[in-house]
PDB file of C-alpha atoms in Angstrom:
ATOM      1  CA  MET A1412      95.898  70.882 100.229  1.00  0.00           C
ATOM      2  CA  GLU A1413      92.422  71.795 102.618  1.00  0.00           C
ATOM      3  CA  LEU A1414      90.678  69.169 104.090  1.00  0.00           C
ATOM      4  CA  THR A1415      87.480  68.886 103.365  1.00  0.00           C
ATOM      5  CA  LEU A1416      84.277  66.828 104.684  1.00  0.00           C
ATOM      6  CA  THR A1417      82.066  65.221 102.252  1.00  0.00           C
ATOM      7  CA  PRO A1418      78.374  63.476 103.212  1.00  0.00           C
ATOM      8  CA  MET A1419      79.890  59.850 103.550  1.00  0.00           C
ATOM      9  CA  THR A1420      78.045  57.141 101.557  1.00  0.00           C
ATOM     10  CA  ALA A1421      77.161  53.565 102.550  1.00  0.00           C
ATOM     11  CA  PRO A1422      79.705  51.744 100.622  1.00  0.00           C
ATOM     12  CA  GLU A1423      82.122  54.064 102.620  1.00  0.00           C
ATOM     13  CA  LEU A1424      80.616  53.135 106.281  1.00  0.00           C
ATOM     14  CA  ALA A1425      80.104  49.530 105.168  1.00  0.00           C
ATOM     15  CA  ARG A1426      83.962  49.406 105.278  1.00  0.00           C
ATOM     16  CA  LEU A1427      84.894  51.544 108.205  1.00  0.00           C
ATOM     17  CA  ARG A1428      82.194  49.594 110.524  1.00  0.00           C
ATOM     18  CA  GLY A1429      84.219  46.885 110.845  1.00  0.00           C
ATOM     19  CA  PRO A1430      87.358  48.570 112.236  1.00  0.00           C
ATOM     20  CA  LEU A1431      84.573  50.653 114.175  1.00  0.00           C
ATOM     21  CA  GLU A1432      83.100  48.239 115.878  1.00  0.00           C
ATOM     22  CA  GLN A1433      86.578  46.697 116.653  1.00  0.00           C
ATOM     23  CA  GLY A1434      87.489  49.435 117.965  1.00  0.00           C
ATOM     24  CA  TYR A1435      85.121  50.499 120.135  1.00  0.00           C
ATOM     25  CA  ALA A1436      84.692  46.625 121.414  1.00  0.00           C
ATOM     26  CA  GLU A1437      88.905  47.324 122.350  1.00  0.00           C
ATOM     27  CA  ASP A1438      87.927  50.248 124.975  1.00  0.00           C
ATOM     28  CA  LEU A1439      84.661  48.607 126.356  1.00  0.00           C
ATOM     29  CA  VAL A1440      87.358  45.651 127.029  1.00  0.00           C
ATOM     30  CA  ALA A1441      90.304  47.944 128.184  1.00  0.00           C
ATOM     31  CA  HIS A1442      87.840  50.982 129.612  1.00  0.00           C
ATOM     32  CA  ARG A1443      85.240  49.136 131.122  1.00  0.00           C
ATOM     33  CA  GLY A1444      85.961  45.717 132.097  1.00  0.00           C
ATOM     34  CA  LEU A1445      83.532  43.953 129.577  1.00  0.00           C
ATOM     35  CA  SER A1446      85.078  40.245 128.123  1.00  0.00           C
ATOM     36  CA  PRO A1447      85.760  40.687 124.332  1.00  0.00           C
ATOM     37  CA  GLU A1448      82.481  38.450 123.422  1.00  0.00           C
ATOM     38  CA  ALA A1449      80.500  40.683 125.663  1.00  0.00           C
ATOM     39  CA  ALA A1450      82.805  44.171 124.485  1.00  0.00           C
ATOM     40  CA  ARG A1451      81.936  43.138 120.479  1.00  0.00           C
ATOM     41  CA  GLU A1452      78.340  42.287 121.493  1.00  0.00           C
ATOM     42  CA  ARG A1453      77.785  45.880 122.408  1.00  0.00           C
ATOM     43  CA  SER A1454      79.423  47.384 119.858  1.00  0.00           C
ATOM     44  CA  VAL A1455      77.927  45.989 117.436  1.00  0.00           C
ATOM     45  CA  GLU A1456      74.470  46.383 118.950  1.00  0.00           C
ATOM     46  CA  GLN A1457      75.168  49.970 119.978  1.00  0.00           C
ATOM     47  CA  ILE A1458      76.414  50.747 116.211  1.00  0.00           C
ATOM     48  CA  ARG A1459      73.248  49.453 114.860  1.00  0.00           C
ATOM     49  CA  GLU A1460      70.877  51.363 117.094  1.00  0.00           C
ATOM     50  CA  SER A1461      72.506  54.431 116.884  1.00  0.00           C
ATOM     51  CA  LEU A1462      72.405  54.112 113.014  1.00  0.00           C
ATOM     52  CA  PRO A1463      69.512  52.148 111.721  1.00  0.00           C
ATOM     53  CA  ALA A1464      69.336  53.551 108.192  1.00  0.00           C
ATOM     54  CA  GLY A1465      73.425  53.561 107.957  1.00  0.00           C
ATOM     55  CA  ALA A1466      74.533  56.633 106.285  1.00  0.00           C
ATOM     56  CA  ALA A1467      71.118  57.297 106.076  1.00  0.00           C
ATOM     57  CA  THR A1468      70.718  58.035 109.518  1.00  0.00           C
ATOM     58  CA  GLU A1469      67.840  61.169 109.839  1.00  0.00           C
ATOM     59  CA  GLY A1470      69.928  63.523 112.315  1.00  0.00           C
ATOM     60  CA  ALA A1471      73.557  61.530 112.097  1.00  0.00           C
ATOM     61  CA  LEU A1472      76.080  64.132 110.653  1.00  0.00           C
ATOM     62  CA  LEU A1473      78.591  60.456 108.668  1.00  0.00           C
ATOM     63  CA  ARG A1474      81.219  62.991 107.505  1.00  0.00           C
ATOM     64  CA  VAL A1475      84.435  62.393 105.427  1.00  0.00           C
ATOM     65  CA  GLY A1476      87.929  64.230 105.190  1.00  0.00           C
ATOM     66  CA  ARG A1477      89.706  64.279 102.622  1.00  0.00           C
ATOM     67  CA  VAL A1478      92.327  66.588 101.560  1.00  0.00           C
ATOM     68  CA  ASP A1479      92.253  66.852  97.674  1.00  0.00           C
ATOM     69  CA  ASP A1480      91.099  62.943  96.242  1.00  0.00           C
ATOM     70  CA  THR A1481      92.381  60.774  99.969  1.00  0.00           C
ATOM     71  CA  GLU A1482      90.547  60.213 102.445  1.00  0.00           C
ATOM     72  CA  VAL A1483      92.519  61.141 105.872  1.00  0.00           C
ATOM     73  CA  GLY A1484      89.456  60.453 108.462  1.00  0.00           C
ATOM     74  CA  TRP A1485      86.434  61.020 109.288  1.00  0.00           C
ATOM     75  CA  ILE A1486      83.892  61.886 111.716  1.00  0.00           C
ATOM     76  CA  TRP A1487      80.547  60.968 113.174  1.00  0.00           C
ATOM     77  CA  VAL A1488      77.912  63.192 114.615  1.00  0.00           C
ATOM     78  CA  THR A1489      74.564  63.014 115.547  1.00  0.00           C
ATOM     79  CA  LEU A1490      72.236  66.511 115.869  1.00  0.00           C
ATOM     80  CA  PRO A1491      69.604  67.525 119.003  1.00  0.00           C
ATOM     81  CA  ALA A1492      66.989  67.090 118.314  1.00  0.00           C
ATOM     82  CA  ALA A1493      67.958  62.845 117.789  1.00  0.00           C
ATOM     83  CA  THR A1494      69.760  62.944 121.827  1.00  0.00           C
ATOM     84  CA  GLY A1495      66.890  64.623 123.115  1.00  0.00           C
ATOM     85  CA  SER A1496      69.028  67.793 124.112  1.00  0.00           C
ATOM     86  CA  ARG A1497      70.111  71.042 122.585  1.00  0.00           C
ATOM     87  CA  GLN A1498      74.384  69.523 121.810  1.00  0.00           C
ATOM     88  CA  ALA A1499      75.060  67.920 119.076  1.00  0.00           C
ATOM     89  CA  TRP A1500      77.561  64.742 119.615  1.00  0.00           C
ATOM     90  CA  ILE A1501      80.488  63.668 118.542  1.00  0.00           C
ATOM     91  CA  HIS A1502      79.971  59.571 119.133  1.00  0.00           C
ATOM     92  CA  ASN A1503      83.423  59.063 116.961  1.00  0.00           C
ATOM     93  CA  ILE A1504      86.299  61.120 115.048  1.00  0.00           C
ATOM     94  CA  GLU A1505      89.096  58.990 113.266  1.00  0.00           C
ATOM     95  CA  VAL A1506      91.920  59.749 111.205  1.00  0.00           C
ATOM     96  CA  HIS A1507      93.842  56.817 109.603  1.00  0.00           C
ATOM     97  CA  PRO A1508      97.133  55.918 111.324  1.00  0.00           C
ATOM     98  CA  GLU A1509      99.036  57.657 108.185  1.00  0.00           C
ATOM     99  CA  HIS A1510      97.362  60.695 108.221  1.00  0.00           C
ATOM    100  CA  ARG A1511      98.292  60.878 112.218  1.00  0.00           C
ATOM    101  CA  GLY A1512      99.879  64.515 113.317  1.00  0.00           C
ATOM    102  CA  ARG A1513      98.782  66.628 110.899  1.00  0.00           C
ATOM    103  CA  GLY A1514      95.690  68.553 112.291  1.00  0.00           C
ATOM    104  CA  HIS A1515      93.526  66.655 110.009  1.00  0.00           C
ATOM    105  CA  ALA A1516      91.742  65.558 113.731  1.00  0.00           C
ATOM    106  CA  ARG A1517      91.356  69.371 114.298  1.00  0.00           C
ATOM    107  CA  ARG A1518      90.158  70.321 111.062  1.00  0.00           C
ATOM    108  CA  MET A1519      87.482  68.209 110.595  1.00  0.00           C
ATOM    109  CA  ILE A1520      86.218  69.095 113.969  1.00  0.00           C
ATOM    110  CA  GLN A1521      86.546  72.993 113.536  1.00  0.00           C
ATOM    111  CA  LEU A1522      84.022  72.234 110.233  1.00  0.00           C
ATOM    112  CA  ILE A1523      81.657  69.817 112.260  1.00  0.00           C
ATOM    113  CA  GLU A1524      81.571  72.791 114.256  1.00  0.00           C
ATOM    114  CA  ALA A1525      81.124  74.760 111.110  1.00  0.00           C
ATOM    115  CA  GLU A1526      77.982  72.982 110.262  1.00  0.00           C
ATOM    116  CA  LEU A1527      76.539  72.550 113.196  1.00  0.00           C
ATOM    117  CA  ALA A1528      76.018  76.835 113.760  1.00  0.00           C
ATOM    118  CA  GLN A1529      74.751  77.051 110.149  1.00  0.00           C
ATOM    119  CA  LEU A1530      72.546  74.685 111.278  1.00  0.00           C
ATOM    120  CA  GLY A1531      72.273  76.488 114.762  1.00  0.00           C
ATOM    121  CA  VAL A1532      73.153  74.428 117.125  1.00  0.00           C
ATOM    122  CA  PRO A1533      74.550  76.104 120.395  1.00  0.00           C
ATOM    123  CA  GLU A1534      77.059  73.332 121.620  1.00  0.00           C
ATOM    124  CA  LEU A1535      78.729  70.173 121.116  1.00  0.00           C
ATOM    125  CA  GLY A1536      79.646  67.183 123.243  1.00  0.00           C
ATOM    126  CA  LEU A1537      82.200  64.298 123.337  1.00  0.00           C
ATOM    127  CA  ASN A1538      82.927  61.555 125.328  1.00  0.00           C
ATOM    128  CA  VAL A1539      86.783  60.759 126.021  1.00  0.00           C
ATOM    129  CA  PHE A1540      88.818  57.808 127.935  1.00  0.00           C
ATOM    130  CA  GLY A1541      90.382  59.668 130.346  1.00  0.00           C
ATOM    131  CA  THR A1542      93.791  57.226 129.145  1.00  0.00           C
ATOM    132  CA  ASN A1543      93.503  59.425 126.051  1.00  0.00           C
ATOM    133  CA  THR A1544      95.474  62.085 127.312  1.00  0.00           C
ATOM    134  CA  VAL A1545      96.164  63.157 123.296  1.00  0.00           C
ATOM    135  CA  ALA A1546      92.716  63.751 122.450  1.00  0.00           C
ATOM    136  CA  ILE A1547      91.939  65.224 126.090  1.00  0.00           C
ATOM    137  CA  GLY A1548      94.594  68.054 124.902  1.00  0.00           C
ATOM    138  CA  LEU A1549      92.864  68.428 121.319  1.00  0.00           C
ATOM    139  CA  TYR A1550      89.828  68.833 122.862  1.00  0.00           C
ATOM    140  CA  ARG A1551      90.881  71.148 125.407  1.00  0.00           C
ATOM    141  CA  SER A1552      93.185  73.499 122.939  1.00  0.00           C
ATOM    142  CA  LEU A1553      89.216  73.726 120.715  1.00  0.00           C
ATOM    143  CA  GLY A1554      88.034  74.854 124.111  1.00  0.00           C
ATOM    144  CA  PHE A1555      85.895  71.678 125.135  1.00  0.00           C
ATOM    145  CA  GLU A1556      85.396  71.618 128.689  1.00  0.00           C
ATOM    146  CA  VAL A1557      85.099  68.678 130.758  1.00  0.00           C
ATOM    147  CA  THR A1558      81.026  68.956 132.525  1.00  0.00           C
ATOM    148  CA  SER A1559      80.752  65.597 133.890  1.00  0.00           C
ATOM    149  CA  GLN A1560      83.327  63.168 135.160  1.00  0.00           C
ATOM    150  CA  GLN A1561      83.588  59.279 135.891  1.00  0.00           C
ATOM    151  CA  MET A1562      85.860  57.451 137.808  1.00  0.00           C
ATOM    152  CA  ALA A1563      86.382  53.659 138.599  1.00  0.00           C
ATOM    153  CA  LYS A1564      88.687  51.812 140.177  1.00  0.00           C
ATOM    154  CA  ARG A1565      89.562  47.810 140.052  1.00  0.00           C
ATOM    155  CA  ILE A1566      89.410  46.205 143.091  1.00  0.00           C
ATOM    156  CA  ASP A1567      90.663  42.200 143.546  1.00  0.00           C
ATOM    157  CA  PRO A1568      87.326  40.296 145.136  1.00  0.00           C
ATOM    158  CA  ALA A1569      88.035  38.646 148.979  1.00  0.00           C
ATOM    159  CA  GLY A1570      89.347  35.131 147.796  1.00  0.00           C
TER     160      GLY A1570
END
């Protein structure tokens, strides 16, 4: 049972978009201090701007990971021409909860790297929240290196 990546269809993106927007909004609340309402607005707006033509957006590789006929997760990568650099960018990688812990995220990244290599893309980047230690460990084991770091400290305003 080998994992494969297939191009995401418009109906698949429509089904996955809501959970993507919600998950990103929750991260913005937890890590950027936005209110839930502001985070939801920002999440919806950023995803709409990043995928103006949905699954057919030029420069966006939206792929569904499948084992046999079962969808186990998906990955979204933007090609360098769309980001204005030499680096492709992972916007999201998701393994559905019931399929986690089986190496599917690792395999999806390896397969997308192979696809990018065929396209002549020399580098792949991503952001990861510092509290996501499982993802950080996975990315390091795949050869990703820290190239920048953003830090924050919450302070209590003078009362």
